[in-house]
PDB file of N, CA and C in Angstrom:
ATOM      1  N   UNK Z   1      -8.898 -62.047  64.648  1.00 51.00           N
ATOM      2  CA  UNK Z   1      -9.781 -61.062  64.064  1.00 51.00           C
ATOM      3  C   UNK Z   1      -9.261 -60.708  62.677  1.00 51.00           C
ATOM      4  N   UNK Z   2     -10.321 -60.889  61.659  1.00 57.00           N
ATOM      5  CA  UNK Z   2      -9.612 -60.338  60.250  1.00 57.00           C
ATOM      6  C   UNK Z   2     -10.004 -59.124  59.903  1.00 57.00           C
ATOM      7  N   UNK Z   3      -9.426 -58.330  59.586  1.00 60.00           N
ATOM      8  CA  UNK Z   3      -9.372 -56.802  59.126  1.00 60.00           C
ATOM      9  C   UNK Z   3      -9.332 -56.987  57.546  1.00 60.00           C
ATOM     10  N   UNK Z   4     -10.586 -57.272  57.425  1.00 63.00           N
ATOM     11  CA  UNK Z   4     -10.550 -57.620  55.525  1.00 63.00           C
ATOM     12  C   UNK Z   4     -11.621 -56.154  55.207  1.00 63.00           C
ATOM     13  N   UNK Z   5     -12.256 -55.792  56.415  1.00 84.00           N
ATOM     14  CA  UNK Z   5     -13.105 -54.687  55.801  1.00 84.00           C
ATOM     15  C   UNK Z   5     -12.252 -53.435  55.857  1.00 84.00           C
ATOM     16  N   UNK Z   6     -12.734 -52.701  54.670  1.00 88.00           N
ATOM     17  CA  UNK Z   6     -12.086 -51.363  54.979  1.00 88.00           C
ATOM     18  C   UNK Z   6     -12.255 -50.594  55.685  1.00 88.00           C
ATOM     19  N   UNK Z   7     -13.698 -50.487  55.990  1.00 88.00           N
ATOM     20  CA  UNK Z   7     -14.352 -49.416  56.889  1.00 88.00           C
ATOM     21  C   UNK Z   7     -13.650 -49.539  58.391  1.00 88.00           C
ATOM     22  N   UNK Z   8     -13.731 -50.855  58.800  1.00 90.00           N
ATOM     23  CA  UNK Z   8     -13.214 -51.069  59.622  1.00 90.00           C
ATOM     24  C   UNK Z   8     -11.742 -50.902  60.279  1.00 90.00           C
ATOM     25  N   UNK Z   9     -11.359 -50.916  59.254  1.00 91.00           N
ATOM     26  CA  UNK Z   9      -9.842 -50.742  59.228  1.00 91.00           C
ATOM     27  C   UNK Z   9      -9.323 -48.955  59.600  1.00 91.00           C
ATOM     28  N   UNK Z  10     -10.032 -48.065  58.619  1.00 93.00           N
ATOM     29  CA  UNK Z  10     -10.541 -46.702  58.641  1.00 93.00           C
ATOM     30  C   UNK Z  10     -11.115 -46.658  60.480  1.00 93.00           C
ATOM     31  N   UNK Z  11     -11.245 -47.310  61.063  1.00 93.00           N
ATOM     32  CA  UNK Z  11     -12.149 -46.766  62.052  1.00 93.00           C
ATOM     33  C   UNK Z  11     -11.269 -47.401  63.081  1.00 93.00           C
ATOM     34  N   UNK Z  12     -10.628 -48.093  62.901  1.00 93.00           N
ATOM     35  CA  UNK Z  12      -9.278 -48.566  64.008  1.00 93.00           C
ATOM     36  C   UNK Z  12      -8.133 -47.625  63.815  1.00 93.00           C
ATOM     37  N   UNK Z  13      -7.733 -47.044  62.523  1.00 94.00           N
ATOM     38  CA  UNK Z  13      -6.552 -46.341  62.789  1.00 94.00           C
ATOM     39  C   UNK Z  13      -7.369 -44.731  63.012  1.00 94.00           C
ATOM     40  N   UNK Z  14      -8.449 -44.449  62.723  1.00 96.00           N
ATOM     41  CA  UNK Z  14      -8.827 -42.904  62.889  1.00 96.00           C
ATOM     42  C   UNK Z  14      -9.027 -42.790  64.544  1.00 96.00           C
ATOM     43  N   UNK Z  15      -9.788 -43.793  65.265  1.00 96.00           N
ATOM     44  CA  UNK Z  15     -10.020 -43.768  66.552  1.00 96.00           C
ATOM     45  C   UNK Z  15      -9.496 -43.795  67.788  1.00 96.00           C
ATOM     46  N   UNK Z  16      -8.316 -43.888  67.765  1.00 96.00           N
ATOM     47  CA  UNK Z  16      -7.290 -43.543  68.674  1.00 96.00           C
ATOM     48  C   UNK Z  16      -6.572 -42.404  68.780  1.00 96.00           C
ATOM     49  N   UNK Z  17      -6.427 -41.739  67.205  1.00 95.00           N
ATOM     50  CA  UNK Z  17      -5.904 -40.824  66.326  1.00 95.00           C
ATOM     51  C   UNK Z  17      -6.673 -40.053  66.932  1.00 95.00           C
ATOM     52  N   UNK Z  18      -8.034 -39.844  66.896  1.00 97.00           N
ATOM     53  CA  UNK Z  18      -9.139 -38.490  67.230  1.00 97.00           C
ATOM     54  C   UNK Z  18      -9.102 -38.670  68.835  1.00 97.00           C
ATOM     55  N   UNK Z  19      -9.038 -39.540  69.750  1.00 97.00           N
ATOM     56  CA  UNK Z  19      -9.319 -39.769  71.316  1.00 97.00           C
ATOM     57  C   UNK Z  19      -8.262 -38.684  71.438  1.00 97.00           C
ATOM     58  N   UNK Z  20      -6.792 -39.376  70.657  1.00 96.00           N
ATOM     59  CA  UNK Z  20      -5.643 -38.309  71.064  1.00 96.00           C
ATOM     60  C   UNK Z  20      -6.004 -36.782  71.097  1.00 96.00           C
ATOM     61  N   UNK Z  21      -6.464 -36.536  69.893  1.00 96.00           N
ATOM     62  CA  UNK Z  21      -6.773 -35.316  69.531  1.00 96.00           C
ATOM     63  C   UNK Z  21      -7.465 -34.075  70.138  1.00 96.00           C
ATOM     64  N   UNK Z  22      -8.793 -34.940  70.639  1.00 97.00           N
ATOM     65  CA  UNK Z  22      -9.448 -34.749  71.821  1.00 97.00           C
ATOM     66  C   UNK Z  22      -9.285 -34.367  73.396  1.00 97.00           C
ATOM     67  N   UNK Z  23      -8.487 -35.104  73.272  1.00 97.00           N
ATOM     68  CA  UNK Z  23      -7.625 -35.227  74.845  1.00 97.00           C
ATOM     69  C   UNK Z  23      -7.095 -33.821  75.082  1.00 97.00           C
ATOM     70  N   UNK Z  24      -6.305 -33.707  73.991  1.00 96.00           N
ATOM     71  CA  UNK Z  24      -5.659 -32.484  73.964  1.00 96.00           C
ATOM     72  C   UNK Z  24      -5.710 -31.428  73.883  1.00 96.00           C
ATOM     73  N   UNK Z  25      -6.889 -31.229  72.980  1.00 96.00           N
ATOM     74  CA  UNK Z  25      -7.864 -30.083  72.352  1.00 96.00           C
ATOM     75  C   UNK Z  25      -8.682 -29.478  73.762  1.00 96.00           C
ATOM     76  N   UNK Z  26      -9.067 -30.463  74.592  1.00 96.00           N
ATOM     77  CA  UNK Z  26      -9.969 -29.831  75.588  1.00 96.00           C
ATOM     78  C   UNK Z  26      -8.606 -29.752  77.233  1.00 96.00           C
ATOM     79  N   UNK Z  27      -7.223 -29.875  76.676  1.00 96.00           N
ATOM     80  CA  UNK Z  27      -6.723 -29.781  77.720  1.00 96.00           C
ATOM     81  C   UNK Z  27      -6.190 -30.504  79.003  1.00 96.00           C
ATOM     82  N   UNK Z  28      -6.804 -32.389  78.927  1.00 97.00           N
ATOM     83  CA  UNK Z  28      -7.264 -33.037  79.486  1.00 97.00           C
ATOM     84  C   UNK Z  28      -5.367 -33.754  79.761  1.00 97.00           C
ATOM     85  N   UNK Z  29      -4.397 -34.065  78.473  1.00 96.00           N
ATOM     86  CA  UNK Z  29      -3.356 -34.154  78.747  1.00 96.00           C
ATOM     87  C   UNK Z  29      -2.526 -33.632  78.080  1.00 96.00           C
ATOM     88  N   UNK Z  30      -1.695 -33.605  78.786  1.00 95.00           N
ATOM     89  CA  UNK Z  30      -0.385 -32.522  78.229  1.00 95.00           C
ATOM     90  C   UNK Z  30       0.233 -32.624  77.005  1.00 95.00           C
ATOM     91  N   UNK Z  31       1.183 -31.720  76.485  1.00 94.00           N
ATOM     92  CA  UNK Z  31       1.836 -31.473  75.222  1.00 94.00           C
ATOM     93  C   UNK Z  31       3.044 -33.277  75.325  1.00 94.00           C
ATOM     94  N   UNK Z  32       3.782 -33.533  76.525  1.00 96.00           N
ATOM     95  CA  UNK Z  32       4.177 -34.529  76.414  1.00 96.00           C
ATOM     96  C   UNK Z  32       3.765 -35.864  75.751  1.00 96.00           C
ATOM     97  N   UNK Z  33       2.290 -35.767  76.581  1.00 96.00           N
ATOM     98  CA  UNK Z  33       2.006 -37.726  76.910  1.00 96.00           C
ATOM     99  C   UNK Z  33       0.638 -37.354  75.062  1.00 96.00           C
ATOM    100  N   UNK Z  34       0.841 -36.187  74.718  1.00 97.00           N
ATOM    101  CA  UNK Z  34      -0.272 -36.165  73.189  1.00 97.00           C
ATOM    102  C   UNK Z  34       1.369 -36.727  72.186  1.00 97.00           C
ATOM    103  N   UNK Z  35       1.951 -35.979  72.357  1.00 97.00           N
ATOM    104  CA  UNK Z  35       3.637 -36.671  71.395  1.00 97.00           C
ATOM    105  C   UNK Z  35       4.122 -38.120  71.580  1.00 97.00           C
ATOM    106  N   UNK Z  36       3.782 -38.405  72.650  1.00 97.00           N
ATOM    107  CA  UNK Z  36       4.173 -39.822  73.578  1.00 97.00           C
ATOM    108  C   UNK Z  36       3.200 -40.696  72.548  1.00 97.00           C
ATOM    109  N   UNK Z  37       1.898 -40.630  72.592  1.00 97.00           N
ATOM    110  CA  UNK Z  37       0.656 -40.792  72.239  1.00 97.00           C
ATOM    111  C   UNK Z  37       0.467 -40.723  70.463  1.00 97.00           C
ATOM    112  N   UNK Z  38       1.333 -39.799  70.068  1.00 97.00           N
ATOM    113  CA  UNK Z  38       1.641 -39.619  68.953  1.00 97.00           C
ATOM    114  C   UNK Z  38       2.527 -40.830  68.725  1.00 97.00           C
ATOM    115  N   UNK Z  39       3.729 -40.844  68.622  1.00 96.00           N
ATOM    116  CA  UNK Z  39       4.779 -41.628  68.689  1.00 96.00           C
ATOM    117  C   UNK Z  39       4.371 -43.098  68.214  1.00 96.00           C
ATOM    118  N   UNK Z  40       3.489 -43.390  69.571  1.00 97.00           N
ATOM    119  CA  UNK Z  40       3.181 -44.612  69.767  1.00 97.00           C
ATOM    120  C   UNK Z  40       1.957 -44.978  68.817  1.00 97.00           C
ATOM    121  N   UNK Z  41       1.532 -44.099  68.715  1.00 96.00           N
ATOM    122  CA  UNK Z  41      -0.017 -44.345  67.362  1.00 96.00           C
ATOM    123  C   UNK Z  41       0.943 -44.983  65.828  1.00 96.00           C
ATOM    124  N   UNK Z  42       2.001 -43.785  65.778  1.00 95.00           N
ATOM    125  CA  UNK Z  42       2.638 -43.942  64.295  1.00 95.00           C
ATOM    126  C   UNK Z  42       3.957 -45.334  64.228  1.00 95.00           C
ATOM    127  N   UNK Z  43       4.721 -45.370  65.286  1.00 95.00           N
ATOM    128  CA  UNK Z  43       5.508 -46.622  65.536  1.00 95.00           C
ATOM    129  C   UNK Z  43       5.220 -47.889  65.707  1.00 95.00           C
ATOM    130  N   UNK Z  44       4.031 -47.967  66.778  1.00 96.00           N
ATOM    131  CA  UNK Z  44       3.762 -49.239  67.090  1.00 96.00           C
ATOM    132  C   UNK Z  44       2.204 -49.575  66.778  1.00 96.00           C
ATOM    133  N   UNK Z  45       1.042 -48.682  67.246  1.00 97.00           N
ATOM    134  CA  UNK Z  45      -0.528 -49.029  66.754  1.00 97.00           C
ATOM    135  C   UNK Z  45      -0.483 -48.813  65.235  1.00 97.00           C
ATOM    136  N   UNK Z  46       0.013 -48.182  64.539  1.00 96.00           N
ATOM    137  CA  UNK Z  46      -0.337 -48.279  62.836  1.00 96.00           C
ATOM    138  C   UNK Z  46       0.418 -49.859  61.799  1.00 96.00           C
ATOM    139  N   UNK Z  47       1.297 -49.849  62.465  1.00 96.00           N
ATOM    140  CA  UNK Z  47       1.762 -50.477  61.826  1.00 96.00           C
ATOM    141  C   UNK Z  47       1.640 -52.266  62.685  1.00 96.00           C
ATOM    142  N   UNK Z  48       0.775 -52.105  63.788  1.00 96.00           N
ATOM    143  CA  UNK Z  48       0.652 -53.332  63.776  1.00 96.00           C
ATOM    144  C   UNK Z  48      -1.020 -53.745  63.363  1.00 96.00           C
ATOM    145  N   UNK Z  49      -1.717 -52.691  63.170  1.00 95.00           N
ATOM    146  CA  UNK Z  49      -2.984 -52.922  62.632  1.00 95.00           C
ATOM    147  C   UNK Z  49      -2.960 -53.017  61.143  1.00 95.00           C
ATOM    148  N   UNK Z  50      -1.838 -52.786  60.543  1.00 95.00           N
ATOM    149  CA  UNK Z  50      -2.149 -52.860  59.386  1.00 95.00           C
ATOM    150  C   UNK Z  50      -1.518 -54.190  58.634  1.00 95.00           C
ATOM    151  N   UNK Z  51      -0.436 -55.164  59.455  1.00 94.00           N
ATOM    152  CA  UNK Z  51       0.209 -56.054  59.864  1.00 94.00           C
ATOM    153  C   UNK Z  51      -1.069 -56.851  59.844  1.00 94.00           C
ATOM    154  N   UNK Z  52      -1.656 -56.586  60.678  1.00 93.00           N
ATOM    155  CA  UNK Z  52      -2.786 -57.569  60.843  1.00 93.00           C
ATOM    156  C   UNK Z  52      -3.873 -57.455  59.694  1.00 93.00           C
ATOM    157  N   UNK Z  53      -4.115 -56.344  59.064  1.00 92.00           N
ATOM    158  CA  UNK Z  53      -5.056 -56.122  57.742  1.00 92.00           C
ATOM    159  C   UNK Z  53      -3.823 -57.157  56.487  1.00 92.00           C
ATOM    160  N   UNK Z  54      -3.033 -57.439  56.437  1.00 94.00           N
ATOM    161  CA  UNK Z  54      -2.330 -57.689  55.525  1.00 94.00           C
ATOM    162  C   UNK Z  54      -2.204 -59.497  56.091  1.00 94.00           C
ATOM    163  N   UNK Z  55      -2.236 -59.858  57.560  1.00 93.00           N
ATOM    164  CA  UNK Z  55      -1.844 -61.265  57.416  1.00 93.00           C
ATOM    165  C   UNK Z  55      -3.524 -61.828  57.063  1.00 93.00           C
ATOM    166  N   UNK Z  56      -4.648 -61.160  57.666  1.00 90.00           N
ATOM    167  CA  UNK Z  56      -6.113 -61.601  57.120  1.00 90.00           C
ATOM    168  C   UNK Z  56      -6.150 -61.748  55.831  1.00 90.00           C
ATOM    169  N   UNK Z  57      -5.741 -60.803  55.085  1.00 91.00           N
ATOM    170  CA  UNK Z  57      -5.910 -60.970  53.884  1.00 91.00           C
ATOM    171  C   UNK Z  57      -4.946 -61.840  53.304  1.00 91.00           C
ATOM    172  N   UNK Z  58      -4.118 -62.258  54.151  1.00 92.00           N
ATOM    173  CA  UNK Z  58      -3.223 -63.215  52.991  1.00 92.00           C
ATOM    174  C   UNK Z  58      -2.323 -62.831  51.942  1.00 92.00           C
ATOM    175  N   UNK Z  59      -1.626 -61.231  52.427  1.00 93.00           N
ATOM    176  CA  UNK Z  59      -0.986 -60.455  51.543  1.00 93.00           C
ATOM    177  C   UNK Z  59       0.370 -61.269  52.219  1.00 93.00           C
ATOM    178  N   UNK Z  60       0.676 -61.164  53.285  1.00 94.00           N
ATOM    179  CA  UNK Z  60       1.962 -61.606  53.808  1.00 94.00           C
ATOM    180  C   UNK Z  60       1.817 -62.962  54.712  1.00 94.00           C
ATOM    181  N   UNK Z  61       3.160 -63.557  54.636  1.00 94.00           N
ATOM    182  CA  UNK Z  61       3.063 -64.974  55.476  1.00 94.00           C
ATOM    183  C   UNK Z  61       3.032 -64.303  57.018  1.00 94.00           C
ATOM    184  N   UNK Z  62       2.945 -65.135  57.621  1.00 95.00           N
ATOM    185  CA  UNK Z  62       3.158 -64.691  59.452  1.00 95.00           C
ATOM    186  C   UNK Z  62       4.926 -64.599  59.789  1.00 95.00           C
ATOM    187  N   UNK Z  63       5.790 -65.012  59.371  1.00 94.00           N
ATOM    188  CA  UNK Z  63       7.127 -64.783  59.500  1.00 94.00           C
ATOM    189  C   UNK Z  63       7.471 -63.427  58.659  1.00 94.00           C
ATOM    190  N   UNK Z  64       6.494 -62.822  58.217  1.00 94.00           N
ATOM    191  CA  UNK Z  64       6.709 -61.299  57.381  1.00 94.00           C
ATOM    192  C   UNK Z  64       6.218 -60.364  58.649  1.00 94.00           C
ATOM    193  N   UNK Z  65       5.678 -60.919  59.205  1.00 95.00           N
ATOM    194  CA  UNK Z  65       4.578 -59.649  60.085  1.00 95.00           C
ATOM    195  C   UNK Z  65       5.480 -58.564  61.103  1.00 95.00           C
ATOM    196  N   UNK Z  66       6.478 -59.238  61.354  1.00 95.00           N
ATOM    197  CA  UNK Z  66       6.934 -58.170  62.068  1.00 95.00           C
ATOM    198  C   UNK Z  66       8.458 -57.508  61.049  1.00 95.00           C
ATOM    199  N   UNK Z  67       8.075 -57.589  59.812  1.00 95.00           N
ATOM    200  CA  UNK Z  67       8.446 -56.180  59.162  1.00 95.00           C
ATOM    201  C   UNK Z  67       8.137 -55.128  59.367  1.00 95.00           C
ATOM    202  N   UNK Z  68       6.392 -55.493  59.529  1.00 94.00           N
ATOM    203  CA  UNK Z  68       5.469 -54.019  58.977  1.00 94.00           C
ATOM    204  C   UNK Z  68       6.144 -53.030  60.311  1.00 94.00           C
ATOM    205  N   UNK Z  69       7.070 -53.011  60.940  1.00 95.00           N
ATOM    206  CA  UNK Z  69       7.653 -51.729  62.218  1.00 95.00           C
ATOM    207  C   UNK Z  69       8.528 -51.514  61.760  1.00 95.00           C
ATOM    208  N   UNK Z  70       9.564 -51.829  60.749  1.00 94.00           N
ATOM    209  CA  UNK Z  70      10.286 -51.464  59.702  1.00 94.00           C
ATOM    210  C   UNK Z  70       9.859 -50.111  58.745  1.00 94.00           C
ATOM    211  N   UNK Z  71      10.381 -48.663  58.955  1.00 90.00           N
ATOM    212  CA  UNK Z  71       9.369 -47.595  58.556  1.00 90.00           C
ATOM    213  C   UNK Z  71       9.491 -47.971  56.869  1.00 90.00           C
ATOM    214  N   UNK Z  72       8.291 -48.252  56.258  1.00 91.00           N
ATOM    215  CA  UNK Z  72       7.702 -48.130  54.749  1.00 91.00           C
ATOM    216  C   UNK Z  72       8.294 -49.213  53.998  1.00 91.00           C
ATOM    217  N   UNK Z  73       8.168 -50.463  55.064  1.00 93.00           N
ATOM    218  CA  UNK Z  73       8.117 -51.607  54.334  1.00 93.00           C
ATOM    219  C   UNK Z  73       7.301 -52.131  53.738  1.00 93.00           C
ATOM    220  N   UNK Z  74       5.994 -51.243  54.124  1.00 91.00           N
ATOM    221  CA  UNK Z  74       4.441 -51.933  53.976  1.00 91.00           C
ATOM    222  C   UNK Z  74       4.135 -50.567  52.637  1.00 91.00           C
ATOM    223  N   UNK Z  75       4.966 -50.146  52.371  1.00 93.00           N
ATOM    224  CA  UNK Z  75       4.275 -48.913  51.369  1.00 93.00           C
ATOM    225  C   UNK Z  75       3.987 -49.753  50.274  1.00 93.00           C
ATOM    226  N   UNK Z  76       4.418 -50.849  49.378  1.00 94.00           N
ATOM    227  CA  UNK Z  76       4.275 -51.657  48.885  1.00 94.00           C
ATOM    228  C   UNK Z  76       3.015 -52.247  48.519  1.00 94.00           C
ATOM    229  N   UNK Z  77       2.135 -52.030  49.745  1.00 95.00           N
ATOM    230  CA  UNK Z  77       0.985 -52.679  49.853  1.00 95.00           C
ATOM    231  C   UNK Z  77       0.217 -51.538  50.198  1.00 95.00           C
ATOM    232  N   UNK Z  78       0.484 -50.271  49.658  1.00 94.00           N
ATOM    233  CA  UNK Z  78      -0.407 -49.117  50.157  1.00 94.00           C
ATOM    234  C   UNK Z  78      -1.445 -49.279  49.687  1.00 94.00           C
ATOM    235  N   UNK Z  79      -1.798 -49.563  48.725  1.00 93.00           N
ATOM    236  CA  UNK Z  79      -2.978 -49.358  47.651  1.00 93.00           C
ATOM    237  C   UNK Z  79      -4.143 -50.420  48.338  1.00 93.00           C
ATOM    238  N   UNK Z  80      -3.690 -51.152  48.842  1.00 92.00           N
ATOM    239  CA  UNK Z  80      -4.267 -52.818  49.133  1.00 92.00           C
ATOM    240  C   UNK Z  80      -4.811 -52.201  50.145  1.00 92.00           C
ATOM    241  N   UNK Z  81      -3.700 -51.337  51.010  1.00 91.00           N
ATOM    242  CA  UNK Z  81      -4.441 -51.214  52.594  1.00 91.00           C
ATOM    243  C   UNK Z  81      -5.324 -49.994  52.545  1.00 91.00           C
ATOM    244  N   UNK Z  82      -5.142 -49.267  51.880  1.00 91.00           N
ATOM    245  CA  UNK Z  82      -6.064 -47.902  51.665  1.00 91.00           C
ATOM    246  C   UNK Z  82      -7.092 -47.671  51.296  1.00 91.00           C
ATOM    247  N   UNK Z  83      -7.043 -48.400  49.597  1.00 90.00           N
ATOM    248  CA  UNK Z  83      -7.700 -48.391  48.874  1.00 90.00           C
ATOM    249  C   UNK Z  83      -8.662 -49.905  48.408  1.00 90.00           C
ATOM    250  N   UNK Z  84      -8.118 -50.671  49.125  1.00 87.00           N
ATOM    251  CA  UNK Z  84      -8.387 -52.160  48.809  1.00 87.00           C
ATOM    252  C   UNK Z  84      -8.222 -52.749  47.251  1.00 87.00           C
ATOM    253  N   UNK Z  85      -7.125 -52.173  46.677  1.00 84.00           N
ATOM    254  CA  UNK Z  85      -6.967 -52.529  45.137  1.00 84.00           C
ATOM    255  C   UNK Z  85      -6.510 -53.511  45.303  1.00 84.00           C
TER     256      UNK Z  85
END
């Protein structure tokens, strides 16, 4: 799957982000498993979706990809992934 669109990209990292949010807001799971949930959004789901926005596009080889869990190895390429500059 290539993550060359932005919108798309915007709508993979916001949508897990808001389920969490949700969850929590109405009570549904606890202060733990929303931090747990947290954790895991910012350690491992952000940075491997954006891993993957960067090998589609051909910003990085595939022997780079598992930098992007390295915290702000990918800042480098902020502009690219944000902004699509």
């Amino acid at each position: 799957m290539k993550l060359t669109n932005l919108v798309l990209f915007y709508l993979l990292l916001a949508i897990p982000l808001a389920c969490l949010i949700i969850l929590a807001r109405t009570k549904l799971i606890g202060d733990e498993f929303f931090v747990f949930g947290l954790i895991s959004w910012g350690f491992i789901y952000h940075p491997l979706v954006c891993g993957l926005r960067l090998l589609g596009s051909n910003k990085i080889r595939r022997s780079e990809f598992l930098m992007n869990f390295v915290p702000f190895w990918n800042l480098k390429y902020f502009l690219f992934l944000f902004f699509n500059k």
